[in-house]
mmCIF file of C-alpha atoms in Angstrom:
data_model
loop_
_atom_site.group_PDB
_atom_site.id
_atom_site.type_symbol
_atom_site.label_atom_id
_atom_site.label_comp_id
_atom_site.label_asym_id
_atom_site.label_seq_id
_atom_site.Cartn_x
_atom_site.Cartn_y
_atom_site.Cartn_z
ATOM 1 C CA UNK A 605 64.009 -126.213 83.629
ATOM 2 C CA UNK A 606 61.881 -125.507 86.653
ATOM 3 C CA UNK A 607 63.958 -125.200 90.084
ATOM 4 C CA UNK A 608 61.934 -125.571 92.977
ATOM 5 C CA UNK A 609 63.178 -123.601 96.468
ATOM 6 C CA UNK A 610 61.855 -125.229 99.190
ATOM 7 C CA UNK A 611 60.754 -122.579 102.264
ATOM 8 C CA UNK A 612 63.730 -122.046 104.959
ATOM 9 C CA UNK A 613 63.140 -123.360 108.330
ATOM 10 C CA UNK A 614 64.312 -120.868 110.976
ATOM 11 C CA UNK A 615 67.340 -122.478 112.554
ATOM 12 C CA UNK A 616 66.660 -124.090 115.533
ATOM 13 C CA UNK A 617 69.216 -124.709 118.346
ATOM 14 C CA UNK A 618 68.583 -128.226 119.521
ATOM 15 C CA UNK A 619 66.827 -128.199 123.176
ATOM 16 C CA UNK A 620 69.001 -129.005 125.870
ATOM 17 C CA UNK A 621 67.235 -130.754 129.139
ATOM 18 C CA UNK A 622 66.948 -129.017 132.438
ATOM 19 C CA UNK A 623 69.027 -130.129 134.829
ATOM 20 C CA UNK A 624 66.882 -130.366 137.924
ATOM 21 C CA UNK A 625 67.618 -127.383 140.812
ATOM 22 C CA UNK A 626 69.329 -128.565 143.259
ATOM 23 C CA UNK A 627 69.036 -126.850 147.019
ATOM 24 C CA UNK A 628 72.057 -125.116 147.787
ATOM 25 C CA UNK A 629 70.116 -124.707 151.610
ATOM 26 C CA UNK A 630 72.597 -127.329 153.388
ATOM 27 C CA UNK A 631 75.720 -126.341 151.627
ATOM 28 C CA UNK A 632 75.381 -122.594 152.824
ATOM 29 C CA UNK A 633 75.032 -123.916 156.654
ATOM 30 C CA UNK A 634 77.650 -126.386 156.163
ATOM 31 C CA UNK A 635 79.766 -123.516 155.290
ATOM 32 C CA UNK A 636 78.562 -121.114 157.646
ATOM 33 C CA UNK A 637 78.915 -123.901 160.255
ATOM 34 C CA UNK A 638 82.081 -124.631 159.428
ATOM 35 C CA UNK A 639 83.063 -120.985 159.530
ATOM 36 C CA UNK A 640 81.842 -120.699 162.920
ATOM 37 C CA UNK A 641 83.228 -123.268 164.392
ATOM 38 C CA UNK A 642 86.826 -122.604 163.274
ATOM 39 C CA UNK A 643 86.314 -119.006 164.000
ATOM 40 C CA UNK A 644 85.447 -120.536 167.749
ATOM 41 C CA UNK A 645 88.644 -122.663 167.839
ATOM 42 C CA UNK A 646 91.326 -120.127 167.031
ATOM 43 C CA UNK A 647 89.363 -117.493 169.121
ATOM 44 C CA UNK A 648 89.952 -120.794 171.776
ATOM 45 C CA UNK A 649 93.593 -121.498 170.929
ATOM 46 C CA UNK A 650 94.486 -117.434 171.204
ATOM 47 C CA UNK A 651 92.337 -117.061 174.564
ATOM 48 C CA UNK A 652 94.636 -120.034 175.722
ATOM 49 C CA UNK A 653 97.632 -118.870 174.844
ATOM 50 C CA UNK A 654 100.163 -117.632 176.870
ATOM 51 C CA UNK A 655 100.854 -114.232 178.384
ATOM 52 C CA UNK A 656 98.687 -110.796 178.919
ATOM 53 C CA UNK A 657 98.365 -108.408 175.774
ATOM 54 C CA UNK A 658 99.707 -105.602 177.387
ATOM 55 C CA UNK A 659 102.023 -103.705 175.778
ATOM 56 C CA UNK A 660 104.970 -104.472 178.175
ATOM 57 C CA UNK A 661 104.601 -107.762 177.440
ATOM 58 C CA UNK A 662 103.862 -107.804 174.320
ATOM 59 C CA UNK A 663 107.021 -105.417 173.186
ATOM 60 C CA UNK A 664 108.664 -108.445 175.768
ATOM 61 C CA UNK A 665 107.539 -111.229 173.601
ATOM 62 C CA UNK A 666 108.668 -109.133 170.131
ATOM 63 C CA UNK A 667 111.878 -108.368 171.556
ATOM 64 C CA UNK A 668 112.609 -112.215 172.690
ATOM 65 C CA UNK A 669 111.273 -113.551 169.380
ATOM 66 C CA UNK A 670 113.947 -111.188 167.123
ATOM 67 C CA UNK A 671 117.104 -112.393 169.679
ATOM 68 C CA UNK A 672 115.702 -115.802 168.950
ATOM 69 C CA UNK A 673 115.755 -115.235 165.367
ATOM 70 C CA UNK A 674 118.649 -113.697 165.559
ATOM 71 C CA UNK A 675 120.239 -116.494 167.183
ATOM 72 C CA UNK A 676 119.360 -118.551 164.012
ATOM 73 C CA UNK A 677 121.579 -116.113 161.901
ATOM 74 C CA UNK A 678 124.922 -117.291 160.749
ATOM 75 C CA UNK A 679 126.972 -114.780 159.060
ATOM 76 C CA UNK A 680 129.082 -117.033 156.952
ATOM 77 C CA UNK A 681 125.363 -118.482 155.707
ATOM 78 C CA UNK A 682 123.901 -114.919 155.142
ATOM 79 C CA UNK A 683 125.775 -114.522 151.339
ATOM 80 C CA UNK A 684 125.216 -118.662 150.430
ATOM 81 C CA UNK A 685 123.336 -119.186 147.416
ATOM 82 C CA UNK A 686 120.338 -121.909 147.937
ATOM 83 C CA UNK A 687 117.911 -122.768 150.567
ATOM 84 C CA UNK A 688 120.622 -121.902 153.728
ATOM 85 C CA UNK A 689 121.610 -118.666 152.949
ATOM 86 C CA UNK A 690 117.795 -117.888 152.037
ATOM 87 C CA UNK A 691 116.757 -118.689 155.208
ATOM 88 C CA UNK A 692 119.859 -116.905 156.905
ATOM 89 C CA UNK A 693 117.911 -113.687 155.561
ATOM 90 C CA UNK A 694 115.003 -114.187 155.946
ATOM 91 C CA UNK A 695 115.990 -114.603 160.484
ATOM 92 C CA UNK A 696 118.018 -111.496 159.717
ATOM 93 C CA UNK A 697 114.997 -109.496 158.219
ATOM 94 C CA UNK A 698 112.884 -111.488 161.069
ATOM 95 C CA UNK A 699 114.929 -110.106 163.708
ATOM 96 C CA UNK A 700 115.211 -106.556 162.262
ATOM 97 C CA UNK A 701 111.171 -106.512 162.476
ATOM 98 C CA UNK A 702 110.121 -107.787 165.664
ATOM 99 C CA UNK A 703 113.458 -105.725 167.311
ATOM 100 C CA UNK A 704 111.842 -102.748 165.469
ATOM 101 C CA UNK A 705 108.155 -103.579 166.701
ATOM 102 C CA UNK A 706 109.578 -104.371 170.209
ATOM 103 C CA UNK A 707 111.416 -100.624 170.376
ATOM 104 C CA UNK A 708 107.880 -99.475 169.380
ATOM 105 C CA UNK A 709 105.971 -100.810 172.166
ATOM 106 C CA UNK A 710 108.872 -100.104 174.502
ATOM 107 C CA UNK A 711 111.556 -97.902 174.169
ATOM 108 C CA UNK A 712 113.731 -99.927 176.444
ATOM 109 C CA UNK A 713 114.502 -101.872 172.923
ATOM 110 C CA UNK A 714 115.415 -99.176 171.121
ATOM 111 C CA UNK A 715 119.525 -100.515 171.868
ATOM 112 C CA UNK A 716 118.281 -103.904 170.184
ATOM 113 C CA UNK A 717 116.597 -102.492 167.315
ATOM 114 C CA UNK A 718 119.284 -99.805 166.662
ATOM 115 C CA UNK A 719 122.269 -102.470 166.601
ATOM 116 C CA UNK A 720 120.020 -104.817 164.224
ATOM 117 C CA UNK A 721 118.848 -102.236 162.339
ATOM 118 C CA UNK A 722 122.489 -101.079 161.595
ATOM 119 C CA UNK A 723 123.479 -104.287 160.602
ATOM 120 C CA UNK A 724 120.784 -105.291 157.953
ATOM 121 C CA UNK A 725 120.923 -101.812 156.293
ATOM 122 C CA UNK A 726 125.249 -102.655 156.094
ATOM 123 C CA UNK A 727 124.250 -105.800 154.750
ATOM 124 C CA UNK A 728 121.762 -104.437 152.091
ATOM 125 C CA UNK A 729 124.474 -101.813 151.360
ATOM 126 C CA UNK A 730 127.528 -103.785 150.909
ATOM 127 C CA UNK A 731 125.928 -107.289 149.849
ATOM 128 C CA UNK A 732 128.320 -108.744 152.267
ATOM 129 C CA UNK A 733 129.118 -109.432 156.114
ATOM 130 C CA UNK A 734 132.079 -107.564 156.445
ATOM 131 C CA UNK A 735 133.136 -106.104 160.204
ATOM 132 C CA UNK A 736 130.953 -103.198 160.832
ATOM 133 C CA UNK A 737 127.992 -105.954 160.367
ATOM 134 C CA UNK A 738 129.775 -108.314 162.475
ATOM 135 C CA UNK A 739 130.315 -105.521 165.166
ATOM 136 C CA UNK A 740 126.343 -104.882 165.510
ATOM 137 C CA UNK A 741 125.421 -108.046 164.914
ATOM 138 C CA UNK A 742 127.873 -108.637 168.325
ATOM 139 C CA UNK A 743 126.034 -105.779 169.806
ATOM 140 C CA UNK A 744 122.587 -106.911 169.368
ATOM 141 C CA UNK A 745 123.364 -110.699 170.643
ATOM 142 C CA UNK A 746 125.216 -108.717 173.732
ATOM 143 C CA UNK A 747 122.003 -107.078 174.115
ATOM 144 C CA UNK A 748 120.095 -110.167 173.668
ATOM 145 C CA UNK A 749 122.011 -112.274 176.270
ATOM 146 C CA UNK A 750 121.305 -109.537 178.825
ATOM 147 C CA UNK A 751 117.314 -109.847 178.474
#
């Protein structure tokens, strides 16, 4: 019996077309353009907005922004389960941040951030609003009402 072998062929991977080049040219300046222009409009909005950035008035605006979020605080939503009491501390920690940022650029605040400061660290303490929370949470809104 006579067994022929036929020669290998080298294994070939099929050829797979070019895809033609396209230019990336106009998406890079439609990008760069687009960059630029909404760099432009918040640079707009910010020049626009309201007040100086001095630090007066800037420790002014922080110390405002934590009564307001203060205000927003409820104690009896602060230990709620779900959405409510979630966004009870999330105004508490607000508050305890811009009264802490406000007593940095003026130290007319400290008062403010002291009394909110004593409160959240109760609150992280006991996991509760009992009355030594409700006392500087009084304190702070006192404070608040008189700015």
């Amino acid at each position: 019996m006579v067994v022929y072998m036929q020669a290998q062929q080298p294994d070939q991977a099929p050829s797979i077309p070019s895809t033609p080049t396209r230019k990336r040219g106009p998406l890079v300046t439609a990008l760069v353009l687009g960059l630029v222009v909404g760099g432009a409009g918040v640079g707009a909005a910010w020049a626009l907005a309201e007040g100086t950035s001095d630090a007066d008035s800037s420790a002014r605006g922080d110390a405002r922004g934590a009564c307001d979020a203060l205000a927003g605080v409820h104690e009896s939503k602060l230990s709620a389960k779900g959405p409510s009491g979630e966004q009870s501390l999330y105004r508490f920690a607000g508050a305890f941040d811009l009264a802490t940022a406000a007593a940095a650029g003026d130290s007319s605040y400290k008062p403010l951030a002291r009394a909110i400061s004593r409160a959240v660290n109760r609150h992280r303490l006991v996991f509760e609003v009992d009355a030594q929370v409700r006392k500087e949470l009084a304190k702070a809104r006192d404070i608040c009402a008189d700015l």
